[in-house]
PDB file of C-alpha atoms in Angstrom:
ATOM      1  CA  MET A   1      18.414  10.183   7.941  1.00 42.00           C
ATOM      2  CA  THR A   2      16.604   9.525  11.161  1.00 50.00           C
ATOM      3  CA  GLY A   3      17.160   6.572  13.407  1.00 71.00           C
ATOM      4  CA  GLY A   4      14.665   3.760  13.871  1.00 94.00           C
ATOM      5  CA  PRO A   5      14.016   0.733  11.647  1.00 97.00           C
ATOM      6  CA  ARG A   6      15.519   0.766   8.177  1.00 98.00           C
ATOM      7  CA  ILE A   7      12.692   1.035   5.659  1.00 98.00           C
ATOM      8  CA  ALA A   8      13.403   0.595   1.956  1.00 98.00           C
ATOM      9  CA  VAL A   9      11.015   2.645  -0.209  1.00 98.00           C
ATOM     10  CA  LEU A  10      11.273   0.983  -3.582  1.00 98.00           C
ATOM     11  CA  ASP A  11      12.318   3.545  -6.222  1.00 97.00           C
ATOM     12  CA  TYR A  12      11.462   1.994  -9.576  1.00 96.00           C
ATOM     13  CA  GLY A  13      10.895   5.205 -11.532  1.00 91.00           C
ATOM     14  CA  ILE A  14       7.161   5.596 -10.836  1.00 88.00           C
ATOM     15  CA  GLY A  15       5.926   9.030  -9.654  1.00 76.00           C
ATOM     16  CA  ASN A  16       7.186  11.155  -6.823  1.00 74.00           C
ATOM     17  CA  LEU A  17       8.216   8.864  -4.013  1.00 89.00           C
ATOM     18  CA  ARG A  18       9.885  11.519  -1.856  1.00 91.00           C
ATOM     19  CA  SER A  19       6.642  12.299   0.063  1.00 92.00           C
ATOM     20  CA  ALA A  20       6.309   8.655   1.202  1.00 93.00           C
ATOM     21  CA  GLU A  21      10.032   8.627   2.301  1.00 96.00           C
ATOM     22  CA  LYS A  22       9.634  11.928   4.235  1.00 96.00           C
ATOM     23  CA  ALA A  23       6.412  10.843   5.939  1.00 96.00           C
ATOM     24  CA  LEU A  24       8.074   7.622   7.169  1.00 97.00           C
ATOM     25  CA  GLN A  25      11.074   9.636   8.423  1.00 97.00           C
ATOM     26  CA  HIS A  26       8.673  12.012  10.211  1.00 97.00           C
ATOM     27  CA  VAL A  27       7.328   9.097  12.283  1.00 97.00           C
ATOM     28  CA  GLY A  28      10.716   7.796  13.280  1.00 96.00           C
ATOM     29  CA  ALA A  29      11.912   5.447  10.517  1.00 98.00           C
ATOM     30  CA  ALA A  30      15.293   5.430   8.855  1.00 97.00           C
ATOM     31  CA  ALA A  31      13.563   5.399   5.498  1.00 97.00           C
ATOM     32  CA  ARG A  32      15.154   6.046   2.174  1.00 97.00           C
ATOM     33  CA  LEU A  33      14.579   5.478  -1.497  1.00 97.00           C
ATOM     34  CA  VAL A  34      16.381   2.411  -2.803  1.00 97.00           C
ATOM     35  CA  ASP A  35      16.968   1.183  -6.353  1.00 97.00           C
ATOM     36  CA  GLU A  36      19.224  -1.830  -5.797  1.00 96.00           C
ATOM     37  CA  ALA A  37      18.640  -5.353  -4.489  1.00 97.00           C
ATOM     38  CA  ALA A  38      21.274  -5.149  -1.708  1.00 97.00           C
ATOM     39  CA  SER A  39      19.546  -2.176  -0.025  1.00 97.00           C
ATOM     40  CA  VAL A  40      16.237  -4.087  -0.057  1.00 98.00           C
ATOM     41  CA  GLU A  41      17.863  -7.170   1.477  1.00 97.00           C
ATOM     42  CA  ALA A  42      19.438  -5.016   4.261  1.00 97.00           C
ATOM     43  CA  ALA A  43      16.195  -3.325   5.194  1.00 98.00           C
ATOM     44  CA  ASP A  44      13.987  -4.061   8.206  1.00 98.00           C
ATOM     45  CA  ALA A  45      10.819  -3.340   6.173  1.00 98.00           C
ATOM     46  CA  VAL A  46       9.835  -2.522   2.587  1.00 98.00           C
ATOM     47  CA  VAL A  47       7.329  -0.049   1.190  1.00 98.00           C
ATOM     48  CA  LEU A  48       6.053  -0.468  -2.381  1.00 97.00           C
ATOM     49  CA  PRO A  49       4.349   2.754  -3.593  1.00 96.00           C
ATOM     50  CA  GLY A  50       2.734   3.108  -6.980  1.00 94.00           C
ATOM     51  CA  VAL A  51       0.812   5.632  -9.072  1.00 93.00           C
ATOM     52  CA  GLY A  52      -0.642   5.514 -12.550  1.00 94.00           C
ATOM     53  CA  ALA A  53      -1.549   2.357 -14.510  1.00 96.00           C
ATOM     54  CA  PHE A  54      -1.164  -1.178 -13.127  1.00 97.00           C
ATOM     55  CA  GLY A  55       0.668  -2.478 -16.242  1.00 97.00           C
ATOM     56  CA  ALA A  56       3.137   0.421 -16.281  1.00 97.00           C
ATOM     57  CA  CYS A  57       3.972  -0.082 -12.591  1.00 97.00           C
ATOM     58  CA  ALA A  58       4.276  -3.840 -12.947  1.00 97.00           C
ATOM     59  CA  ARG A  59       6.672  -3.499 -15.926  1.00 97.00           C
ATOM     60  CA  ALA A  60       8.686  -0.766 -14.254  1.00 97.00           C
ATOM     61  CA  LEU A  61       9.113  -2.856 -11.124  1.00 97.00           C
ATOM     62  CA  ARG A  62      10.294  -5.846 -13.151  1.00 97.00           C
ATOM     63  CA  GLU A  63      12.640  -3.826 -15.426  1.00 97.00           C
ATOM     64  CA  SER A  64      14.154  -2.014 -12.412  1.00 97.00           C
ATOM     65  CA  GLY A  65      15.430  -5.303 -10.984  1.00 97.00           C
ATOM     66  CA  LEU A  66      13.419  -4.786  -7.801  1.00 98.00           C
ATOM     67  CA  GLU A  67      10.646  -7.311  -8.397  1.00 98.00           C
ATOM     68  CA  GLU A  68      12.713 -10.297  -7.218  1.00 98.00           C
ATOM     69  CA  PRO A  69      14.013  -8.532  -4.088  1.00 98.00           C
ATOM     70  CA  ALA A  70      10.401  -7.540  -3.315  1.00 98.00           C
ATOM     71  CA  ARG A  71       9.256 -11.169  -3.764  1.00 98.00           C
ATOM     72  CA  ALA A  72      12.092 -12.356  -1.535  1.00 98.00           C
ATOM     73  CA  ALA A  73      11.095  -9.888   1.182  1.00 98.00           C
ATOM     74  CA  LEU A  74       7.435 -11.047   0.975  1.00 98.00           C
ATOM     75  CA  ALA A  75       8.452 -14.732   1.133  1.00 98.00           C
ATOM     76  CA  ALA A  76      10.665 -14.026   4.148  1.00 97.00           C
ATOM     77  CA  GLY A  77       7.878 -12.342   6.099  1.00 97.00           C
ATOM     78  CA  VAL A  78       9.609  -8.972   6.229  1.00 98.00           C
ATOM     79  CA  PRO A  79       7.185  -6.184   7.103  1.00 98.00           C
ATOM     80  CA  PHE A  80       5.926  -4.966   3.749  1.00 98.00           C
ATOM     81  CA  PHE A  81       3.495  -2.162   2.868  1.00 98.00           C
ATOM     82  CA  GLY A  82       1.980  -1.749  -0.611  1.00 98.00           C
ATOM     83  CA  VAL A  83       0.379   1.639  -1.232  1.00 97.00           C
ATOM     84  CA  CYS A  84      -2.150   2.617  -3.976  1.00 97.00           C
ATOM     85  CA  VAL A  85      -1.026   0.812  -7.155  1.00 97.00           C
ATOM     86  CA  GLY A  86       1.623  -0.846  -4.987  1.00 97.00           C
ATOM     87  CA  PHE A  87      -1.283  -2.368  -3.108  1.00 98.00           C
ATOM     88  CA  GLN A  88      -2.916  -3.493  -6.342  1.00 98.00           C
ATOM     89  CA  LEU A  89       0.345  -5.154  -7.446  1.00 98.00           C
ATOM     90  CA  LEU A  90       0.006  -7.527  -4.529  1.00 98.00           C
ATOM     91  CA  TYR A  91      -2.855  -9.180  -6.414  1.00 98.00           C
ATOM     92  CA  GLU A  92      -2.810 -11.586  -9.436  1.00 98.00           C
ATOM     93  CA  GLY A  93      -3.633  -9.002 -12.090  1.00 98.00           C
ATOM     94  CA  SER A  94      -5.829  -6.131 -13.157  1.00 98.00           C
ATOM     95  CA  VAL A  95      -8.614  -5.563 -15.650  1.00 98.00           C
ATOM     96  CA  GLU A  96      -6.826  -2.363 -16.409  1.00 97.00           C
ATOM     97  CA  SER A  97      -3.813  -4.220 -17.871  1.00 97.00           C
ATOM     98  CA  PRO A  98      -4.903  -7.653 -19.201  1.00 97.00           C
ATOM     99  CA  GLY A  99      -2.083 -10.185 -19.440  1.00 95.00           C
ATOM    100  CA  THR A 100       0.179  -8.319 -17.028  1.00 97.00           C
ATOM    101  CA  PRO A 101       0.687 -10.377 -13.881  1.00 98.00           C
ATOM    102  CA  GLY A 102       0.935  -8.864 -10.396  1.00 98.00           C
ATOM    103  CA  LEU A 103       2.918 -10.328  -7.546  1.00 98.00           C
ATOM    104  CA  GLY A 104       0.033 -12.687  -6.732  1.00 98.00           C
ATOM    105  CA  VAL A 105       0.384 -12.617  -2.937  1.00 98.00           C
ATOM    106  CA  PHE A 106      -3.349 -12.043  -2.585  1.00 98.00           C
ATOM    107  CA  ARG A 107      -5.849 -13.871  -4.787  1.00 98.00           C
ATOM    108  CA  GLY A 108      -8.081 -11.987  -7.140  1.00 98.00           C
ATOM    109  CA  THR A 109      -8.095  -9.385  -9.878  1.00 98.00           C
ATOM    110  CA  VAL A 110      -8.138  -5.627  -9.527  1.00 98.00           C
ATOM    111  CA  SER A 111     -11.326  -4.147 -11.151  1.00 98.00           C
ATOM    112  CA  PRO A 112     -12.827  -0.736 -11.906  1.00 98.00           C
ATOM    113  CA  LEU A 113     -14.732   1.072  -9.209  1.00 98.00           C
ATOM    114  CA  PRO A 114     -18.504   0.446  -9.277  1.00 96.00           C
ATOM    115  CA  PRO A 115     -20.576   2.129 -11.995  1.00 94.00           C
ATOM    116  CA  GLY A 116     -22.671   5.170 -11.080  1.00 96.00           C
ATOM    117  CA  VAL A 117     -19.900   6.980  -9.220  1.00 97.00           C
ATOM    118  CA  LYS A 118     -17.289   9.443 -10.458  1.00 97.00           C
ATOM    119  CA  HIS A 119     -14.069   7.879 -11.733  1.00 97.00           C
ATOM    120  CA  PRO A 120     -11.542   8.434 -10.238  1.00 98.00           C
ATOM    121  CA  GLN A 121     -12.423   8.605  -6.564  1.00 98.00           C
ATOM    122  CA  MET A 122     -10.401  11.696  -5.713  1.00 98.00           C
ATOM    123  CA  GLN A 123     -11.506  12.710  -2.215  1.00 98.00           C
ATOM    124  CA  TRP A 124     -11.421  12.140   1.517  1.00 98.00           C
ATOM    125  CA  ASN A 125     -13.492   9.078   2.631  1.00 98.00           C
ATOM    126  CA  THR A 126     -13.994   7.141   5.831  1.00 98.00           C
ATOM    127  CA  LEU A 127     -12.770   3.638   6.590  1.00 98.00           C
ATOM    128  CA  GLU A 128     -15.101   0.970   7.947  1.00 97.00           C
ATOM    129  CA  ALA A 129     -13.264  -1.862   9.730  1.00 97.00           C
ATOM    130  CA  ARG A 130     -14.359  -5.390   8.941  1.00 94.00           C
ATOM    131  CA  GLY A 131     -14.304  -8.446  11.169  1.00 85.00           C
ATOM    132  CA  ARG A 132     -13.658  -8.551  14.884  1.00 81.00           C
ATOM    133  CA  GLY A 133     -11.208  -6.382  16.780  1.00 85.00           C
ATOM    134  CA  GLU A 134      -9.147  -3.439  15.657  1.00 90.00           C
ATOM    135  CA  PRO A 135      -6.941  -4.056  12.637  1.00 95.00           C
ATOM    136  CA  ALA A 136      -3.277  -3.477  13.391  1.00 96.00           C
ATOM    137  CA  PRO A 137      -2.891  -0.562  10.896  1.00 97.00           C
ATOM    138  CA  LEU A 138      -5.822   1.277  12.448  1.00 97.00           C
ATOM    139  CA  ARG A 139      -4.714   0.895  16.074  1.00 97.00           C
ATOM    140  CA  GLY A 140      -5.416   4.124  17.949  1.00 96.00           C
ATOM    141  CA  LEU A 141      -7.026   5.844  14.942  1.00 96.00           C
ATOM    142  CA  GLY A 142     -10.526   5.733  16.319  1.00 94.00           C
ATOM    143  CA  PRO A 143     -13.771   4.691  14.524  1.00 92.00           C
ATOM    144  CA  HIS A 144     -14.232   5.660  10.833  1.00 95.00           C
ATOM    145  CA  PRO A 145     -10.954   7.485  10.276  1.00 98.00           C
ATOM    146  CA  TRP A 146     -10.782   9.832   7.257  1.00 98.00           C
ATOM    147  CA  VAL A 147      -8.149   9.138   4.613  1.00 98.00           C
ATOM    148  CA  TYR A 148      -7.463  10.415   1.120  1.00 98.00           C
ATOM    149  CA  PHE A 149      -8.064   8.394  -2.074  1.00 98.00           C
ATOM    150  CA  VAL A 150      -7.046   8.921  -5.737  1.00 97.00           C
ATOM    151  CA  HIS A 151      -7.920   5.850  -7.785  1.00 97.00           C
ATOM    152  CA  SER A 152     -10.218   4.377 -10.445  1.00 98.00           C
ATOM    153  CA  PHE A 153      -9.484   0.690  -9.759  1.00 98.00           C
ATOM    154  CA  ALA A 154      -9.436  -1.388  -6.493  1.00 98.00           C
ATOM    155  CA  PRO A 155      -8.758  -4.977  -5.489  1.00 98.00           C
ATOM    156  CA  PRO A 156     -11.626  -7.303  -4.625  1.00 98.00           C
ATOM    157  CA  VAL A 157     -12.964  -7.495  -1.043  1.00 98.00           C
ATOM    158  CA  GLY A 158     -11.506 -10.713   0.323  1.00 97.00           C
ATOM    159  CA  ASP A 159     -10.483 -12.458   3.485  1.00 96.00           C
ATOM    160  CA  GLU A 160      -7.444 -10.219   3.692  1.00 97.00           C
ATOM    161  CA  THR A 161      -9.567  -7.028   3.561  1.00 98.00           C
ATOM    162  CA  VAL A 162      -9.705  -5.418   7.031  1.00 98.00           C
ATOM    163  CA  ALA A 163     -11.314  -2.098   6.078  1.00 98.00           C
ATOM    164  CA  VAL A 164     -13.482  -0.733   3.234  1.00 98.00           C
ATOM    165  CA  CYS A 165     -14.745   2.631   2.167  1.00 98.00           C
ATOM    166  CA  ASP A 166     -18.200   3.284   0.738  1.00 98.00           C
ATOM    167  CA  TYR A 167     -18.027   4.449  -2.856  1.00 98.00           C
ATOM    168  CA  GLY A 168     -20.962   3.034  -4.804  1.00 97.00           C
ATOM    169  CA  GLY A 169     -20.719   0.055  -2.511  1.00 97.00           C
ATOM    170  CA  PRO A 170     -17.930  -1.425  -0.313  1.00 98.00           C
ATOM    171  CA  VAL A 171     -14.507  -0.898  -1.850  1.00 98.00           C
ATOM    172  CA  ALA A 172     -11.381  -2.669  -0.507  1.00 98.00           C
ATOM    173  CA  ALA A 173      -9.304   0.015   1.191  1.00 98.00           C
ATOM    174  CA  LEU A 174      -6.983  -1.811   3.576  1.00 98.00           C
ATOM    175  CA  ALA A 175      -5.695  -5.366   3.739  1.00 98.00           C
ATOM    176  CA  THR A 176      -3.356  -7.279   6.009  1.00 98.00           C
ATOM    177  CA  ARG A 177      -1.835 -10.738   6.235  1.00 97.00           C
ATOM    178  CA  GLY A 178       0.545 -10.796   9.199  1.00 96.00           C
ATOM    179  CA  PRO A 179       3.360  -8.273   8.510  1.00 98.00           C
ATOM    180  CA  LEU A 180       2.023  -7.636   5.000  1.00 98.00           C
ATOM    181  CA  TRP A 181      -0.143  -4.505   4.724  1.00 98.00           C
ATOM    182  CA  GLY A 182      -1.795  -2.901   1.683  1.00 98.00           C
ATOM    183  CA  ALA A 183      -3.704   0.448   1.424  1.00 98.00           C
ATOM    184  CA  GLN A 184      -5.627   1.706  -1.552  1.00 98.00           C
ATOM    185  CA  PHE A 185      -5.550   5.241  -0.132  1.00 98.00           C
ATOM    186  CA  HIS A 186      -2.447   7.455   0.355  1.00 97.00           C
ATOM    187  CA  PRO A 187      -1.323   7.542   3.989  1.00 97.00           C
ATOM    188  CA  GLU A 188       1.263  10.216   3.179  1.00 96.00           C
ATOM    189  CA  LYS A 189      -1.566  12.488   1.918  1.00 96.00           C
ATOM    190  CA  SER A 190      -3.928  11.677   4.820  1.00 98.00           C
ATOM    191  CA  GLY A 191      -2.793  14.170   7.435  1.00 97.00           C
ATOM    192  CA  ALA A 192      -2.461  13.187  11.066  1.00 97.00           C
ATOM    193  CA  THR A 193      -4.417   9.988  10.465  1.00 98.00           C
ATOM    194  CA  GLY A 194      -2.068   8.828   7.709  1.00 98.00           C
ATOM    195  CA  LEU A 195       0.957   9.613   9.828  1.00 98.00           C
ATOM    196  CA  ALA A 196      -0.477   7.608  12.759  1.00 98.00           C
ATOM    197  CA  LEU A 197      -1.053   4.613  10.447  1.00 98.00           C
ATOM    198  CA  LEU A 198       2.518   4.879   9.150  1.00 98.00           C
ATOM    199  CA  ALA A 199       3.709   5.026  12.764  1.00 98.00           C
ATOM    200  CA  ASN A 200       1.896   1.784  13.420  1.00 98.00           C
ATOM    201  CA  PHE A 201       3.816   0.224  10.493  1.00 98.00           C
ATOM    202  CA  VAL A 202       7.134   1.631  11.720  1.00 98.00           C
ATOM    203  CA  GLY A 203       6.346   0.212  15.156  1.00 97.00           C
ATOM    204  CA  MET A 204       5.763  -3.241  13.686  1.00 97.00           C
ATOM    205  CA  ALA A 205       8.997  -2.992  11.729  1.00 97.00           C
ATOM    206  CA  ALA A 206      10.938  -2.042  14.842  1.00 95.00           C
ATOM    207  CA  MET A 207       9.703  -5.120  16.698  1.00 91.00           C
ATOM    208  CA  ALA A 208      10.255  -7.525  13.806  1.00 84.00           C
ATOM    209  CA  PRO A 209      13.036 -10.134  14.226  1.00 78.00           C
ATOM    210  CA  ALA A 210      16.307  -9.053  12.650  1.00 65.00           C
TER     211      ALA A 210
END
């Protein structure tokens, strides 16, 4: 394991999480997969990945015993990064899985991508920053960075949305609220741009109060 801030990548039995762990280690984090509450509580930052269906991920997170530690980290203001379906889980729910609640940190319901475009979006696409200034995750990445998407659903565009992509209209791609980040794309599959974004997260985690 490398040095740097301790980052807990939540291992709740969904997909191959090793690539996220290795990408974080590559940019200087002491990242490791964790499946127990104590390891989440001891971490300087938390990453919640996710692939597949919203409902399956929500149930797996709950049944793994990691939902409450994740909620505690969010409530405590620990640097936290939700990726792909892990980003969607930060919202109240999803049209994909009616009746299955998300973590509800951000308001709104995850919905299908707009009609008239191919589902899923499985391609590289550019990010368009919203609002004034440069969002913290995109610091140093330049205008309109290219990142890689694989998804059929996305959260609504809201006050927390700091970047969108154009896919049949603006699609929420990146959100922040203080030390809480969420990305609909896959940083670990987005080459040098994705690694630079992860390095920005690791840098924030390194500066966070112990």
